[in-house]
Amino acid sequence: MTEQPEADVRELADIPAVEVISRAAVMLMSSAAEKLGLGDADPDNSPQRDMDEARRVITALAGLITASVEYLGPHAGPLREGLQSLQRAFRESSAVPDAPGTGPGEKYTGPVH
């Protein structure tokens, strides 16, 4: 007797591209928030805080969203807002803030104020 896959497991080929992109973006957003220490009551003293790693994840997120925006439909707005919130949080958390247009992902999104 062969085992049947669980009913809630989906084949990757069956998942629409917009869903794959959106899930990847949410994962990057969650990672960036953790690396900014936003999951802790005191982000400034969070043991999870790693600004270098946060910069990398936010930049990857910006590239993904910018490259995919035409396919995201109604998901584009909330994903862009989430990205901008993370970019602002990064700027506010930085000991030495980046010049406008040089923060994480800003080469893809333009300056975030």
PDB file of C-alpha atoms in Angstrom:
ATOM      1  CA  MET A   1       0.000   0.000   0.000  1.00  0.00           C
ATOM      2  CA  THR A   2       1.497   3.378  -1.010  1.00  0.00           C
ATOM      3  CA  GLU A   3       1.048   6.423   1.161  1.00  0.00           C
ATOM      4  CA  GLN A   4      -0.952   9.313  -0.213  1.00  0.00           C
ATOM      5  CA  PRO A   5       0.413  12.827   0.360  1.00  0.00           C
ATOM      6  CA  GLU A   6      -1.503  14.877   2.882  1.00  0.00           C
ATOM      7  CA  ALA A   7      -4.392  16.830   1.439  1.00  0.00           C
ATOM      8  CA  ASP A   8      -2.937  20.189   2.530  1.00  0.00           C
ATOM      9  CA  VAL A   9       0.359  19.674   0.666  1.00  0.00           C
ATOM     10  CA  ARG A  10       0.354  21.426  -2.705  1.00  0.00           C
ATOM     11  CA  GLU A  11       2.603  20.805  -5.646  1.00  0.00           C
ATOM     12  CA  LEU A  12       4.820  23.816  -6.319  1.00  0.00           C
ATOM     13  CA  ALA A  13       3.730  23.797  -9.956  1.00  0.00           C
ATOM     14  CA  ASP A  14       0.112  24.313  -8.823  1.00  0.00           C
ATOM     15  CA  ILE A  15       0.846  27.455  -6.797  1.00  0.00           C
ATOM     16  CA  PRO A  16       0.307  30.726  -8.686  1.00  0.00           C
ATOM     17  CA  ALA A  17       3.423  32.874  -9.133  1.00  0.00           C
ATOM     18  CA  VAL A  18       1.872  35.778  -7.222  1.00  0.00           C
ATOM     19  CA  GLU A  19       1.454  33.527  -4.192  1.00  0.00           C
ATOM     20  CA  VAL A  20       5.050  32.280  -4.371  1.00  0.00           C
ATOM     21  CA  ILE A  21       6.361  35.854  -4.687  1.00  0.00           C
ATOM     22  CA  SER A  22       4.118  37.119  -1.878  1.00  0.00           C
ATOM     23  CA  ARG A  23       5.169  34.315   0.465  1.00  0.00           C
ATOM     24  CA  ALA A  24       8.835  34.971  -0.277  1.00  0.00           C
ATOM     25  CA  ALA A  25       8.305  38.672   0.418  1.00  0.00           C
ATOM     26  CA  VAL A  26       6.562  37.957   3.723  1.00  0.00           C
ATOM     27  CA  MET A  27       9.409  35.652   4.747  1.00  0.00           C
ATOM     28  CA  LEU A  28      11.963  38.367   3.928  1.00  0.00           C
ATOM     29  CA  MET A  29       9.895  40.936   5.843  1.00  0.00           C
ATOM     30  CA  SER A  30       9.729  38.691   8.891  1.00  0.00           C
ATOM     31  CA  SER A  31      13.457  38.046   8.741  1.00  0.00           C
ATOM     32  CA  ALA A  32      14.234  41.768   8.455  1.00  0.00           C
ATOM     33  CA  ALA A  33      11.966  42.592  11.397  1.00  0.00           C
ATOM     34  CA  GLU A  34      13.697  39.974  13.551  1.00  0.00           C
ATOM     35  CA  LYS A  35      17.144  41.196  12.506  1.00  0.00           C
ATOM     36  CA  LEU A  36      16.110  44.747  13.427  1.00  0.00           C
ATOM     37  CA  GLY A  37      15.125  43.435  16.857  1.00  0.00           C
ATOM     38  CA  LEU A  38      11.483  44.376  16.338  1.00  0.00           C
ATOM     39  CA  GLY A  39      10.299  41.099  17.841  1.00  0.00           C
ATOM     40  CA  ASP A  40      11.612  42.120  21.264  1.00  0.00           C
ATOM     41  CA  ALA A  41      10.171  44.596  23.734  1.00  0.00           C
ATOM     42  CA  ASP A  42      13.406  46.621  23.567  1.00  0.00           C
ATOM     43  CA  PRO A  43      14.710  46.443  19.976  1.00  0.00           C
ATOM     44  CA  ASP A  44      17.817  48.489  20.848  1.00  0.00           C
ATOM     45  CA  ASN A  45      18.997  45.750  23.219  1.00  0.00           C
ATOM     46  CA  SER A  46      17.670  42.748  21.335  1.00  0.00           C
ATOM     47  CA  PRO A  47      20.069  39.812  21.102  1.00  0.00           C
ATOM     48  CA  GLN A  48      18.556  39.188  17.645  1.00  0.00           C
ATOM     49  CA  ARG A  49      19.568  42.600  16.324  1.00  0.00           C
ATOM     50  CA  ASP A  50      22.022  42.456  13.431  1.00  0.00           C
ATOM     51  CA  MET A  51      21.977  45.603  11.308  1.00  0.00           C
ATOM     52  CA  ASP A  52      24.271  44.198   8.618  1.00  0.00           C
ATOM     53  CA  GLU A  53      22.014  41.189   8.127  1.00  0.00           C
ATOM     54  CA  ALA A  54      18.914  43.416   8.215  1.00  0.00           C
ATOM     55  CA  ARG A  55      20.404  45.583   5.451  1.00  0.00           C
ATOM     56  CA  ARG A  56      20.936  42.524   3.257  1.00  0.00           C
ATOM     57  CA  VAL A  57      17.444  41.141   3.757  1.00  0.00           C
ATOM     58  CA  ILE A  58      15.767  44.529   3.217  1.00  0.00           C
ATOM     59  CA  THR A  59      17.755  45.039   0.012  1.00  0.00           C
ATOM     60  CA  ALA A  60      16.727  41.589  -1.240  1.00  0.00           C
ATOM     61  CA  LEU A  61      13.104  42.373  -0.376  1.00  0.00           C
ATOM     62  CA  ALA A  62      13.278  45.687  -2.250  1.00  0.00           C
ATOM     63  CA  GLY A  63      14.687  43.946  -5.306  1.00  0.00           C
ATOM     64  CA  LEU A  64      11.997  41.270  -5.228  1.00  0.00           C
ATOM     65  CA  ILE A  65       9.134  43.720  -4.843  1.00  0.00           C
ATOM     66  CA  THR A  66      10.478  46.153  -7.441  1.00  0.00           C
ATOM     67  CA  ALA A  67      11.073  43.406  -9.988  1.00  0.00           C
ATOM     68  CA  SER A  68       7.683  41.797  -9.346  1.00  0.00           C
ATOM     69  CA  VAL A  69       5.394  44.784  -8.842  1.00  0.00           C
ATOM     70  CA  GLU A  70       3.590  44.390 -12.177  1.00  0.00           C
ATOM     71  CA  TYR A  71       2.552  40.849 -11.220  1.00  0.00           C
ATOM     72  CA  LEU A  72       1.478  41.508  -7.634  1.00  0.00           C
ATOM     73  CA  GLY A  73      -1.842  43.224  -8.320  1.00  0.00           C
ATOM     74  CA  PRO A  74      -3.591  44.137  -5.060  1.00  0.00           C
ATOM     75  CA  HIS A  75      -0.691  42.662  -3.058  1.00  0.00           C
ATOM     76  CA  ALA A  76       1.723  45.342  -4.326  1.00  0.00           C
ATOM     77  CA  GLY A  77       0.507  48.161  -2.063  1.00  0.00           C
ATOM     78  CA  PRO A  78       0.720  46.324   1.259  1.00  0.00           C
ATOM     79  CA  LEU A  79       4.082  44.774   0.347  1.00  0.00           C
ATOM     80  CA  ARG A  80       5.508  48.176  -0.600  1.00  0.00           C
ATOM     81  CA  GLU A  81       4.182  49.677   2.644  1.00  0.00           C
ATOM     82  CA  GLY A  82       5.771  46.875   4.645  1.00  0.00           C
ATOM     83  CA  LEU A  83       9.069  47.404   2.856  1.00  0.00           C
ATOM     84  CA  GLN A  84       8.990  51.139   3.501  1.00  0.00           C
ATOM     85  CA  SER A  85       8.231  50.559   7.180  1.00  0.00           C
ATOM     86  CA  LEU A  86      11.270  48.299   7.461  1.00  0.00           C
ATOM     87  CA  GLN A  87      13.431  50.811   5.617  1.00  0.00           C
ATOM     88  CA  ARG A  88      12.309  53.573   8.011  1.00  0.00           C
ATOM     89  CA  ALA A  89      12.878  51.317  11.027  1.00  0.00           C
ATOM     90  CA  PHE A  90      16.376  50.578   9.765  1.00  0.00           C
ATOM     91  CA  ARG A  91      17.104  54.298   9.322  1.00  0.00           C
ATOM     92  CA  GLU A  92      15.792  55.072  12.823  1.00  0.00           C
ATOM     93  CA  SER A  93      17.821  52.230  14.357  1.00  0.00           C
ATOM     94  CA  SER A  94      21.111  53.061  12.676  1.00  0.00           C
ATOM     95  CA  ALA A  95      23.818  54.634  14.816  1.00  0.00           C
ATOM     96  CA  VAL A  96      24.994  56.482  11.691  1.00  0.00           C
ATOM     97  CA  PRO A  97      22.070  56.839   9.274  1.00  0.00           C
ATOM     98  CA  ASP A  98      22.734  56.363   5.564  1.00  0.00           C
ATOM     99  CA  ALA A  99      22.501  59.340   3.248  1.00  0.00           C
ATOM    100  CA  PRO A 100      19.121  59.604   1.489  1.00  0.00           C
ATOM    101  CA  GLY A 101      18.997  57.121  -1.371  1.00  0.00           C
ATOM    102  CA  THR A 102      21.760  54.902   0.023  1.00  0.00           C
ATOM    103  CA  GLY A 103      19.843  52.996   2.702  1.00  0.00           C
ATOM    104  CA  PRO A 104      18.946  49.335   2.324  1.00  0.00           C
ATOM    105  CA  GLY A 105      17.046  48.730  -0.885  1.00  0.00           C
ATOM    106  CA  GLU A 106      16.875  52.412  -1.785  1.00  0.00           C
ATOM    107  CA  LYS A 107      18.754  51.843  -5.030  1.00  0.00           C
ATOM    108  CA  TYR A 108      15.595  49.963  -6.088  1.00  0.00           C
ATOM    109  CA  THR A 109      12.906  52.031  -4.377  1.00  0.00           C
ATOM    110  CA  GLY A 110      14.370  55.503  -4.266  1.00  0.00           C
ATOM    111  CA  PRO A 111      14.916  57.458  -1.038  1.00  0.00           C
ATOM    112  CA  VAL A 112      12.724  56.630   1.931  1.00  0.00           C
ATOM    113  CA  HIS A 113      12.066  59.436   4.401  1.00  0.00           C
TER     114      HIS A 113
END
